[in-house]
Short mmCIF file of C-alpha atoms and ligand atoms in Angstrom, two decimals:
data_model
loop_
_atom_site.label_atom_id
_atom_site.label_comp_id
_atom_site.label_asym_id
_atom_site.label_seq_id
_atom_site.Cartn_x
_atom_site.Cartn_y
_atom_site.Cartn_z
CA MET A 1 18.90 17.46 8.19
CA GLU A 2 20.94 19.87 6.30
CA SER A 3 19.42 22.96 5.11
CA ILE A 4 18.98 23.12 1.20
CA GLU A 5 21.82 25.75 1.35
CA GLN A 6 24.37 23.47 3.27
CA ILE A 7 23.37 21.06 0.59
CA ARG A 8 24.31 23.25 -1.96
CA ASP A 9 27.27 24.12 -0.38
CA ARG A 10 28.54 20.50 0.09
CA LEU A 11 27.64 19.86 -3.81
CA LEU A 12 29.46 22.43 -5.10
CA ALA A 13 32.63 21.52 -3.04
CA ARG A 14 32.42 18.28 -4.27
CA PHE A 15 31.29 18.94 -8.08
CA PRO A 16 33.57 22.50 -8.83
CA GLY A 17 31.93 23.93 -11.95
CA ALA A 18 27.93 22.79 -11.32
CA GLN A 19 25.53 25.47 -11.80
CA LEU A 20 23.49 25.00 -8.42
CA ALA A 21 20.60 27.58 -7.53
CA VAL A 22 18.29 27.42 -4.58
CA VAL A 23 14.38 28.09 -5.77
CA ALA A 24 13.02 29.50 -2.73
CA ASN A 25 8.99 28.25 -2.37
CA PRO A 26 7.61 31.48 -0.65
CA GLY A 27 4.37 29.08 0.47
CA PRO A 28 4.05 28.15 3.78
CA ALA A 29 5.81 24.85 3.20
CA ALA A 30 8.86 26.83 2.49
CA GLN A 31 10.38 23.35 0.47
CA HIS A 32 13.02 25.07 -1.42
CA GLY A 33 14.09 23.38 -4.18
CA LEU A 34 17.93 22.78 -5.83
CA LEU A 35 17.74 23.38 -9.35
CA LEU A 36 20.14 21.25 -11.22
CA ASP A 37 22.35 21.77 -14.28
CA HIS A 38 21.43 18.84 -17.12
CA GLU A 39 25.71 18.33 -17.16
CA HIS A 40 26.09 17.33 -13.39
CA ALA A 41 22.38 16.18 -12.49
CA ALA A 42 22.91 12.23 -12.77
CA ALA A 43 26.14 12.34 -10.83
CA ILE A 44 24.69 14.84 -8.51
CA ALA A 45 21.68 12.72 -7.90
CA LEU A 46 23.79 9.46 -7.47
CA PHE A 47 25.81 11.38 -4.76
CA LEU A 48 22.85 12.49 -2.85
CA ARG A 49 21.71 9.03 -2.94
CA ASP A 50 24.74 7.10 -1.62
CA ASP A 51 26.34 10.11 0.62
CA PRO A 52 26.12 8.70 4.33
CA VAL A 53 24.80 11.53 5.57
CA LEU A 54 21.71 12.53 3.42
CA ARG A 55 21.17 8.59 2.07
CA LEU A 56 18.28 9.90 0.11
CA ASP A 57 17.64 6.43 -0.91
CA GLN A 58 13.29 6.96 -2.30
CA CYS A 59 12.31 9.34 -4.57
CA THR A 60 8.61 9.28 -3.93
CA ASN A 61 7.03 12.29 -6.68
CA VAL A 62 8.04 13.44 -9.91
CA THR A 63 6.09 16.13 -11.22
CA GLY A 64 6.39 18.52 -14.03
CA ILE A 65 5.59 22.42 -13.80
CA ASP A 66 4.46 24.61 -17.26
CA TRP A 67 6.10 28.15 -17.19
CA PRO A 68 4.71 29.70 -20.10
CA GLU A 69 6.44 32.88 -21.86
CA LYS A 70 5.60 35.66 -19.18
CA GLU A 71 5.50 39.44 -19.83
CA ILE A 72 7.21 41.07 -16.84
CA VAL A 73 6.66 44.77 -16.25
CA GLU A 74 9.22 46.36 -13.82
CA THR A 75 8.85 49.43 -12.25
CA VAL A 76 11.51 51.86 -11.31
CA LYS A 77 10.51 54.75 -9.11
CA SER A 78 13.18 57.90 -9.34
CA SER A 79 13.03 61.16 -7.76
CA VAL A 80 13.82 63.94 -10.40
CA PRO A 81 14.69 67.25 -8.15
CA ASP A 82 12.51 70.21 -9.22
CA PRO A 83 15.09 72.89 -11.10
CA ALA A 84 12.50 75.69 -9.44
CA GLY A 85 13.25 74.38 -6.05
CA GLY A 86 9.69 72.73 -5.16
CA PRO A 87 9.71 69.32 -3.76
CA ALA A 88 11.39 66.50 -5.81
CA LYS A 89 9.18 64.59 -8.13
CA ILE A 90 8.68 61.15 -8.43
CA VAL A 91 9.12 59.46 -11.64
CA GLU A 92 8.02 55.76 -12.81
CA THR A 93 9.74 54.08 -15.38
CA LYS A 94 8.42 50.99 -16.47
CA THR A 95 10.58 48.34 -18.17
CA LYS A 96 8.78 45.26 -20.19
CA ARG A 97 10.90 42.56 -20.34
CA LEU A 98 9.85 38.90 -21.86
CA GLN A 99 10.60 35.85 -19.19
CA PRO A 100 11.00 32.81 -21.30
CA GLY A 101 8.97 29.77 -20.80
CA CYS A 102 10.21 26.46 -19.96
CA LEU A 103 9.30 23.07 -18.60
CA GLU A 104 10.23 21.97 -15.12
CA VAL A 105 10.52 18.75 -13.23
CA VAL A 106 10.78 18.46 -9.67
CA TYR A 107 11.38 15.54 -7.84
CA HIS A 108 10.88 15.07 -4.12
CA LEU A 109 13.66 12.99 -2.19
CA TYR A 110 13.30 11.42 1.42
CA SER A 111 15.73 9.14 3.59
CA VAL A 112 14.15 5.96 4.77
CA GLN A 113 17.34 5.07 6.37
CA HIS A 114 17.46 8.19 8.42
CA GLY A 115 13.76 9.08 8.30
CA HIS A 116 14.23 12.64 6.64
CA GLY A 117 13.32 14.49 3.63
CA PRO A 118 12.17 16.06 1.55
CA VAL A 119 14.92 17.37 -0.77
CA ILE A 120 13.48 18.88 -3.75
CA LEU A 121 15.56 18.87 -7.24
CA ARG A 122 14.36 20.56 -9.92
CA LEU A 123 15.53 20.30 -13.49
CA ARG A 124 14.57 22.89 -16.14
CA THR A 125 14.20 22.70 -20.21
CA GLY A 126 15.58 24.94 -22.54
CA ASN A 127 12.66 26.21 -23.70
CA ARG A 128 9.15 24.76 -24.56
CA THR A 129 9.34 23.84 -28.37
CA ASP A 130 12.73 22.08 -29.46
CA ALA A 131 15.02 22.22 -26.34
CA VAL A 132 12.46 19.88 -24.09
CA SER A 133 14.99 17.46 -22.80
CA VAL A 134 16.18 16.72 -19.25
CA PRO A 135 18.69 14.10 -18.15
CA SER A 136 16.89 11.45 -16.91
CA LEU A 137 17.13 10.27 -13.06
CA THR A 138 15.43 6.70 -13.39
CA PRO A 139 18.84 4.99 -13.50
CA VAL A 140 19.13 6.68 -10.02
CA TRP A 141 16.11 5.97 -8.78
CA ARG A 142 13.85 3.41 -10.00
CA ALA A 143 10.85 4.86 -8.60
CA CYS A 144 11.24 7.70 -11.06
CA GLU A 145 10.17 5.80 -14.44
CA PHE A 146 6.63 5.75 -14.18
CA GLN A 147 6.25 9.30 -13.12
CA GLU A 148 8.98 10.27 -15.72
CA ARG A 149 6.69 8.74 -18.32
CA GLU A 150 3.77 10.69 -17.17
CA VAL A 151 5.84 14.26 -17.06
CA PHE A 152 6.48 13.29 -20.87
CA ASP A 153 2.84 12.10 -21.70
CA LEU A 154 0.96 15.41 -20.03
CA PHE A 155 4.20 18.02 -20.48
CA GLY A 156 6.52 16.64 -23.01
CA VAL A 157 9.37 16.74 -21.54
CA THR A 158 12.02 14.17 -22.93
CA PHE A 159 14.09 12.56 -20.77
CA ALA A 160 17.60 11.51 -22.18
CA GLY A 161 18.45 8.13 -20.79
CA HIS A 162 14.97 6.88 -19.65
CA PRO A 163 14.97 3.07 -20.30
CA ASP A 164 11.17 3.07 -21.69
CA LEU A 165 9.97 6.55 -22.75
CA ARG A 166 6.57 6.21 -23.95
CA ARG A 167 3.17 7.48 -23.14
CA ILE A 168 1.46 6.26 -19.93
CA LEU A 169 -1.81 7.75 -19.37
CA MET A 170 -2.81 9.05 -22.85
CA TRP A 171 -2.96 6.46 -25.98
CA ASP A 172 0.55 6.58 -28.39
CA GLY A 173 -1.21 8.23 -30.96
CA PHE A 174 -2.54 10.75 -29.09
CA LYS A 175 -1.34 14.39 -30.30
CA ASP A 176 -0.34 17.28 -27.78
CA PHE A 177 0.36 17.57 -24.13
CA PRO A 178 -2.92 18.06 -22.05
CA MET A 179 -1.40 19.56 -18.71
CA ARG A 180 0.48 22.41 -20.82
CA LYS A 181 -1.18 25.86 -19.99
CA ASP A 182 -1.60 26.33 -23.74
CA TYR A 183 -3.29 23.22 -24.41
CA VAL A 184 -6.36 23.50 -26.62
CA GLU A 185 -8.85 20.78 -26.02
CA PRO A 186 -10.84 18.88 -28.82
CA ASP A 187 -14.25 21.13 -29.05
CA ASP A 188 -16.25 17.80 -28.21
CA TYR A 189 -18.94 19.68 -26.72
CA GLU A 190 -22.26 17.96 -27.07
CA TRP A 191 -24.93 19.15 -24.99
CA GLU A 192 -25.66 20.05 -21.56
CA PRO A 193 -29.02 20.47 -19.75
CA THR A 194 -27.74 23.38 -17.56
CA PRO A 195 -24.54 25.05 -19.19
CA HIS A 196 -22.70 27.73 -17.25
CA GLY A 197 -19.25 29.18 -17.22
CA ALA A 198 -17.02 28.32 -20.02
CA VAL A 199 -19.34 25.41 -20.85
CA LEU A 200 -21.77 27.74 -21.60
CA GLU A 201 -19.89 29.67 -24.09
CA LYS A 202 -19.05 26.59 -25.47
CA ALA A 203 -23.05 25.86 -25.88
CA LYS A 204 -23.58 29.36 -27.25
CA VAL A 205 -21.53 28.32 -30.51
CA HIS A 206 -23.08 25.04 -30.91
CA TYR A 207 -26.67 26.30 -30.27
CA PRO A 208 -27.26 29.43 -31.57
CA ALA A 209 -29.59 31.18 -29.49
CA PRO A 210 -33.14 31.50 -31.38
CA ALA A 211 -34.15 34.76 -32.77
CA PRO A 212 -36.14 36.61 -30.61
CA ALA A 213 -39.08 37.35 -32.92
CA ALA A 214 -39.32 33.34 -33.49
CA PRO A 215 -42.59 32.14 -32.49
CA ALA A 216 -41.29 28.82 -32.08
CA PRO A 217 -37.34 28.31 -31.47
CA THR A 218 -36.10 25.23 -33.11
CA ALA A 219 -33.45 23.68 -31.75
CA VAL A 220 -30.13 23.25 -34.18
CA PRO A 221 -28.37 20.02 -34.03
CA PRO A 222 -24.89 20.23 -32.97
CA PRO A 223 -22.51 19.24 -35.53
CA ALA A 224 -20.93 16.01 -35.31
CA ALA A 225 -18.39 16.37 -32.53
CA GLY A 226 -14.78 15.44 -32.90
CA MET B 1 -44.49 -26.41 -20.21
CA SER B 2 -45.93 -29.47 -22.40
CA ASP B 3 -45.51 -32.71 -20.18
CA ALA B 4 -47.01 -30.95 -17.22
CA PRO B 5 -50.24 -31.77 -16.32
CA THR B 6 -52.65 -28.95 -17.60
CA PRO B 7 -56.07 -29.06 -16.37
CA PRO B 8 -58.26 -27.39 -17.91
CA PRO B 9 -56.70 -28.41 -21.24
CA SER B 10 -56.14 -25.08 -23.09
CA PRO B 11 -56.53 -24.35 -26.96
CA ALA B 12 -52.81 -24.77 -28.58
CA HIS B 13 -52.57 -20.64 -29.74
CA GLN B 14 -54.77 -19.16 -27.89
CA PRO B 15 -54.07 -14.98 -27.95
CA ALA B 16 -51.97 -13.70 -25.74
CA SER B 17 -54.93 -11.21 -24.77
CA LEU B 18 -57.19 -14.07 -23.87
CA PRO B 19 -55.36 -15.94 -20.85
CA ALA B 20 -56.84 -19.50 -20.58
CA ILE B 21 -56.77 -19.48 -16.91
CA THR B 22 -57.02 -16.75 -14.53
CA ASP B 23 -53.55 -15.74 -11.91
CA ALA B 24 -56.29 -16.81 -9.18
CA GLU B 25 -57.25 -20.19 -10.70
CA ARG B 26 -53.56 -20.53 -11.08
CA ALA B 27 -52.70 -19.86 -7.32
CA GLU B 28 -55.75 -22.26 -6.58
CA LEU B 29 -54.02 -25.29 -8.60
CA ARG B 30 -50.42 -24.16 -7.22
CA ARG B 31 -52.10 -24.88 -3.53
CA HIS B 32 -53.19 -28.29 -5.21
CA GLY B 33 -49.61 -28.67 -5.96
CA ILE B 34 -49.86 -28.23 -9.69
CA LEU B 35 -47.60 -25.99 -11.14
CA LEU B 36 -48.57 -24.17 -14.41
CA THR B 37 -46.37 -21.91 -16.37
CA SER B 38 -45.18 -20.50 -19.61
CA LEU B 39 -41.94 -20.51 -21.43
CA GLN B 40 -41.91 -17.11 -21.71
CA GLU B 41 -42.37 -17.02 -17.61
CA LEU B 42 -39.83 -19.61 -16.97
CA TYR B 43 -37.33 -18.26 -19.15
CA THR B 44 -37.34 -14.72 -17.41
CA TRP B 45 -37.94 -15.88 -14.39
CA GLY B 46 -34.76 -17.84 -14.57
CA ASN B 47 -32.66 -15.16 -16.48
CA SER B 48 -33.87 -12.51 -13.97
CA HIS B 49 -32.76 -14.62 -10.86
CA SER B 50 -28.91 -15.83 -12.28
CA VAL B 51 -27.92 -12.08 -13.54
CA TRP B 52 -24.24 -12.76 -12.89
CA PRO B 53 -22.04 -9.81 -12.78
CA LEU B 54 -18.67 -9.47 -14.56
CA ASN B 55 -15.67 -8.92 -12.01
CA PHE B 56 -15.09 -5.40 -13.51
CA GLY B 57 -14.57 -1.98 -11.76
CA LEU B 58 -12.92 1.14 -12.86
CA ALA B 59 -12.96 3.86 -10.22
CA CYS B 60 -14.05 4.78 -6.83
CA CYS B 61 -17.63 3.03 -7.85
CA ALA B 62 -16.22 -0.11 -7.89
CA ILE B 63 -15.39 -0.12 -4.22
CA GLU B 64 -19.22 0.41 -3.75
CA MET B 65 -19.92 -2.46 -5.91
CA ILE B 66 -17.63 -4.63 -3.68
CA ALA B 67 -18.98 -3.67 -0.65
CA ALA B 68 -22.37 -4.58 -2.28
CA SER B 69 -21.05 -8.23 -2.51
CA MET B 70 -19.82 -8.53 0.64
CA ALA B 71 -21.79 -10.19 3.73
CA LYS B 72 -23.30 -6.66 4.82
CA PHE B 73 -25.17 -5.84 1.62
CA ASP B 74 -25.08 -9.55 0.53
CA ILE B 75 -26.02 -9.28 -3.58
CA ALA B 76 -26.29 -13.15 -3.04
CA ARG B 77 -29.93 -12.35 -1.70
CA PHE B 78 -30.61 -11.43 -5.63
CA GLY B 79 -28.65 -14.16 -7.26
CA SER B 80 -26.03 -12.26 -8.37
CA GLU B 81 -23.20 -13.43 -6.22
CA VAL B 82 -21.12 -14.90 -8.71
CA PHE B 83 -18.92 -12.44 -10.19
CA ARG B 84 -17.31 -14.01 -12.83
CA PRO B 85 -13.73 -13.22 -13.84
CA SER B 86 -14.50 -13.58 -17.86
CA PRO B 87 -16.65 -11.96 -19.93
CA ARG B 88 -17.77 -15.68 -21.75
CA GLN B 89 -19.70 -16.31 -18.32
CA ALA B 90 -21.12 -12.97 -17.45
CA ASP B 91 -24.71 -12.01 -17.91
CA LEU B 92 -24.34 -8.21 -16.66
CA LEU B 93 -21.51 -5.59 -16.96
CA ILE B 94 -21.77 -3.20 -14.19
CA VAL B 95 -19.89 -0.26 -15.65
CA SER B 96 -18.62 0.98 -11.90
CA GLY B 97 -16.83 4.27 -12.46
CA THR B 98 -14.78 6.81 -14.58
CA VAL B 99 -14.76 5.45 -18.36
CA THR B 100 -11.31 6.97 -19.76
CA LYS B 101 -11.11 7.45 -23.51
CA LYS B 102 -8.32 5.14 -23.53
CA MET B 103 -10.11 2.51 -21.48
CA ALA B 104 -13.68 2.93 -23.42
CA PRO B 105 -12.37 0.64 -26.58
CA GLN B 106 -11.84 -1.95 -23.74
CA VAL B 107 -15.13 -1.62 -21.93
CA VAL B 108 -16.82 -1.96 -25.54
CA ARG B 109 -15.01 -5.35 -26.26
CA LEU B 110 -15.89 -6.93 -23.04
CA TRP B 111 -19.52 -5.91 -23.83
CA ASN B 112 -18.96 -7.82 -27.12
CA GLN B 113 -17.21 -10.93 -25.84
CA MET B 114 -20.23 -11.26 -23.47
CA PRO B 115 -23.01 -14.08 -24.71
CA GLU B 116 -26.55 -12.85 -24.84
CA PRO B 117 -28.86 -12.42 -22.78
CA LYS B 118 -26.46 -9.67 -21.39
CA TYR B 119 -27.51 -6.40 -19.66
CA CYS B 120 -25.48 -3.27 -18.61
CA ILE B 121 -25.96 -0.87 -15.64
CA ALA B 122 -24.27 2.33 -15.51
CA MET B 123 -23.12 3.07 -11.98
CA GLY B 124 -22.26 6.38 -10.75
CA ALA B 125 -22.64 9.82 -12.36
CA CYS B 126 -18.85 8.96 -14.04
CA ALA B 127 -20.58 6.04 -15.74
CA ILE B 128 -23.60 8.01 -17.14
CA SER B 129 -22.22 11.10 -18.05
CA GLY B 130 -18.53 11.40 -16.98
CA GLY B 131 -19.57 12.81 -13.62
CA PRO B 132 -17.33 15.31 -12.03
CA PHE B 133 -14.57 14.86 -14.73
CA LYS B 134 -16.90 15.57 -17.78
CA GLN B 135 -15.00 18.55 -19.31
CA GLY B 136 -11.98 16.52 -19.14
CA TYR B 137 -9.57 16.23 -21.76
CA ASN B 138 -9.52 12.18 -21.26
CA VAL B 139 -12.97 11.29 -19.90
CA LEU B 140 -15.80 9.61 -21.98
CA LYS B 141 -19.08 11.18 -21.23
CA GLY B 142 -21.15 8.19 -20.63
CA ILE B 143 -20.42 4.50 -21.67
CA ASP B 144 -23.98 4.76 -23.43
CA ARG B 145 -22.45 6.77 -26.09
CA PHE B 146 -21.17 3.25 -27.06
CA ILE B 147 -23.13 0.42 -25.62
CA PRO B 148 -26.75 0.28 -24.75
CA VAL B 149 -27.36 0.53 -20.97
CA ASP B 150 -30.47 -0.87 -19.00
CA ILE B 151 -30.11 0.46 -15.87
CA TYR B 152 -28.88 3.97 -14.55
CA ILE B 153 -28.01 4.49 -11.29
CA PRO B 154 -27.16 7.72 -10.26
CA GLY B 155 -24.81 8.86 -7.13
CA CYS B 156 -20.98 9.50 -6.47
CA PRO B 157 -20.55 6.97 -5.26
CA PRO B 158 -24.09 5.11 -5.18
CA ARG B 159 -24.33 3.31 -1.73
CA PRO B 160 -24.55 -0.34 -2.37
CA GLU B 161 -28.32 -0.14 -1.37
CA ALA B 162 -28.48 2.02 -4.41
CA LEU B 163 -26.94 -0.74 -6.50
CA LEU B 164 -29.36 -3.41 -5.12
CA HIS B 165 -32.00 -0.96 -6.47
CA GLY B 166 -30.65 -0.94 -9.62
CA LEU B 167 -30.30 -4.64 -9.75
CA VAL B 168 -34.31 -5.38 -8.64
CA GLN B 169 -35.25 -2.81 -11.19
CA LEU B 170 -33.16 -4.56 -13.85
CA GLN B 171 -34.86 -7.95 -13.06
CA GLU B 172 -38.41 -6.27 -13.11
CA LYS B 173 -37.26 -4.85 -16.92
CA ILE B 174 -36.21 -8.78 -17.50
CA LYS B 175 -39.70 -10.26 -16.06
CA GLY B 176 -41.59 -7.66 -18.84
CA PHE B 177 -39.61 -9.13 -21.41
CA THR B 178 -41.44 -11.43 -23.80
CA ILE B 179 -40.05 -14.13 -26.33
CA LYS B 180 -41.78 -12.74 -28.88
CA GLY B 181 -42.64 -9.52 -30.36
CA PRO B 182 -41.55 -5.35 -29.79
CA ASP B 183 -41.38 -6.37 -25.79
CA ALA B 184 -38.75 -9.17 -26.54
CA PRO B 185 -35.33 -8.74 -25.09
CA ARG B 186 -32.47 -7.04 -27.47
CA HIS B 187 -30.89 -10.63 -28.41
CA LEU B 188 -34.21 -11.59 -29.80
CA GLN B 189 -35.20 -9.18 -32.04
CA LYS B 190 -33.89 -9.42 -35.43
CA ALA B 191 -32.85 -6.01 -36.00
CA ASP B 192 -29.75 -6.51 -33.05
CA ALA B 193 -26.31 -6.15 -34.43
CA GLY B 194 -25.06 -8.20 -31.80
CA GLU B 195 -21.57 -6.55 -32.02
CA TYR B 196 -20.82 -2.95 -31.09
CA PRO B 197 -18.10 -1.17 -33.02
CA VAL B 198 -14.86 -0.58 -31.08
CA PRO B 199 -14.03 3.10 -31.16
CA GLU B 200 -10.32 3.74 -32.47
CA PHE B 201 -7.94 6.06 -31.03
CA GLY B 202 -7.68 9.28 -32.72
CA ALA B 203 -5.07 12.04 -32.60
CA ARG B 204 -6.99 14.03 -30.08
CA ASP B 205 -10.17 11.98 -29.17
CA LEU B 206 -12.17 8.59 -30.04
CA GLU B 207 -12.95 8.03 -33.48
CA PRO B 208 -15.73 7.90 -33.72
CA PRO B 209 -16.64 9.98 -30.68
CA HIS B 210 -19.88 8.25 -30.39
CA ASN B 211 -22.00 5.06 -31.88
CA PRO B 212 -24.69 7.16 -33.93
CA ALA B 213 -26.80 3.91 -33.71
CA VAL B 214 -26.74 3.86 -30.31
CA TRP B 215 -26.64 7.19 -28.85
CA SER B 216 -27.07 10.88 -30.52
CA ALA B 217 -27.40 14.12 -28.52
CA PRO B 218 -30.54 15.29 -27.47
CA THR B 219 -31.99 17.99 -29.47
CA LEU B 220 -31.81 21.27 -26.92
CA VAL B 221 -33.78 24.56 -27.19
CA ARG B 222 -31.66 27.04 -25.47
CA ALA B 223 -34.04 29.86 -24.10
CA GLU B 224 -31.74 33.32 -23.66
CA LYS B 225 -32.71 35.15 -20.48
CA SER B 226 -33.49 38.39 -21.28
S1 SF4 C 301 -19.27 8.75 -9.95
FE1 SF4 C 301 -17.91 9.53 -8.61
S2 SF4 C 301 -17.69 7.78 -6.96
FE2 SF4 C 301 -18.21 6.83 -8.69
S3 SF4 C 301 -16.47 6.86 -10.11
FE3 SF4 C 301 -17.37 8.57 -11.10
S4 SF4 C 301 -16.22 10.10 -9.34
FE4 SF4 C 301 -16.03 8.00 -8.58
#
């Protein structure tokens, strides 16, 4: 199979003006992905599916990634020559910048006909709050339908052009998106015989420790959960 | 049994504490082909040996439940081979697996649709307490928060032998029931409501998160380690 760079170059020749970027995967799997722009995503997907060389006729996996806002500290080292003639001093200047957050959808494509794959496509939303739409690839690969619904359900990405975008795992009236990194779960602590870690922190809130001098500590009934 | 030959004739309203005939005498009579029994004994005997489970599985534990019903473990030896596809014909709800919050109202509905006498087995860590997913956003922390559970079978998953053991324990429990009085089964007691409220889907959790009439969190005294 062609490398992801070759695919990108072929796509750029076929779709001039498309914004394509190879997103490197530094892990041992080294499955580098191709970041598509929204405008050309559907056309490129159709091309990848029908191109006789690639024939990526099966989408096996659609998943989401939450990239929260991140502060990035960049350190630049520069050597300042010592006016007194001594050895040059190394000065570190730190610059902070805020990397904006976004939501990402990842598609894994295979070719059943040629027996190759995966080719990985990525789509990113503008931000995590109001521009959370990406084009749906369900019209190209029908197998994406439920998985895109799952990404919508758990990450809150809306898919433009999806035929039936509803929650799939959580119930319809559910608020919030549980797989986002800033999801706060309901405070439904009830009891735990041997709490530890994060659960112990919750337990401490719900069961205040008895005063040390108290002869017989009495349990405080937990407040109604939910 | 009024029409059974019953020598010696016992007084009509014998107190339960004074059996008219001892077990040894009864065994002796049985050897002579005379079966002497009480309505209560007949009732619990019949009841305990035809516990038909509902054909209903929720997660990995259900695989073990299916294995228990197959030839190797053969749940039929205990009179429970008839897995009924309809709650109207079932006596036993085996909650075999993870109860998600989305599924919980359906489990309560199934329970309500089953006719009395009916029993519930919580099979596996998930059905008992939420198991490995207890702290998850979508897992009920034990089915006993909404319906009464007769037998708890720990394990992840419990082996089929454990399920069979749980079934035998349930049969022992049924045999211990009396027709009247405080030891009567739930449905023969006047206070039994018969129907259990089905929880609603809230914005973040089930509402109510548990049925206070069935379950409340145990009060726990947490000793602070010094
Ligand atoms: S208790 Fe273990 S085996 Fe059973 S449903 Fe839960 S996770 Fe699966």
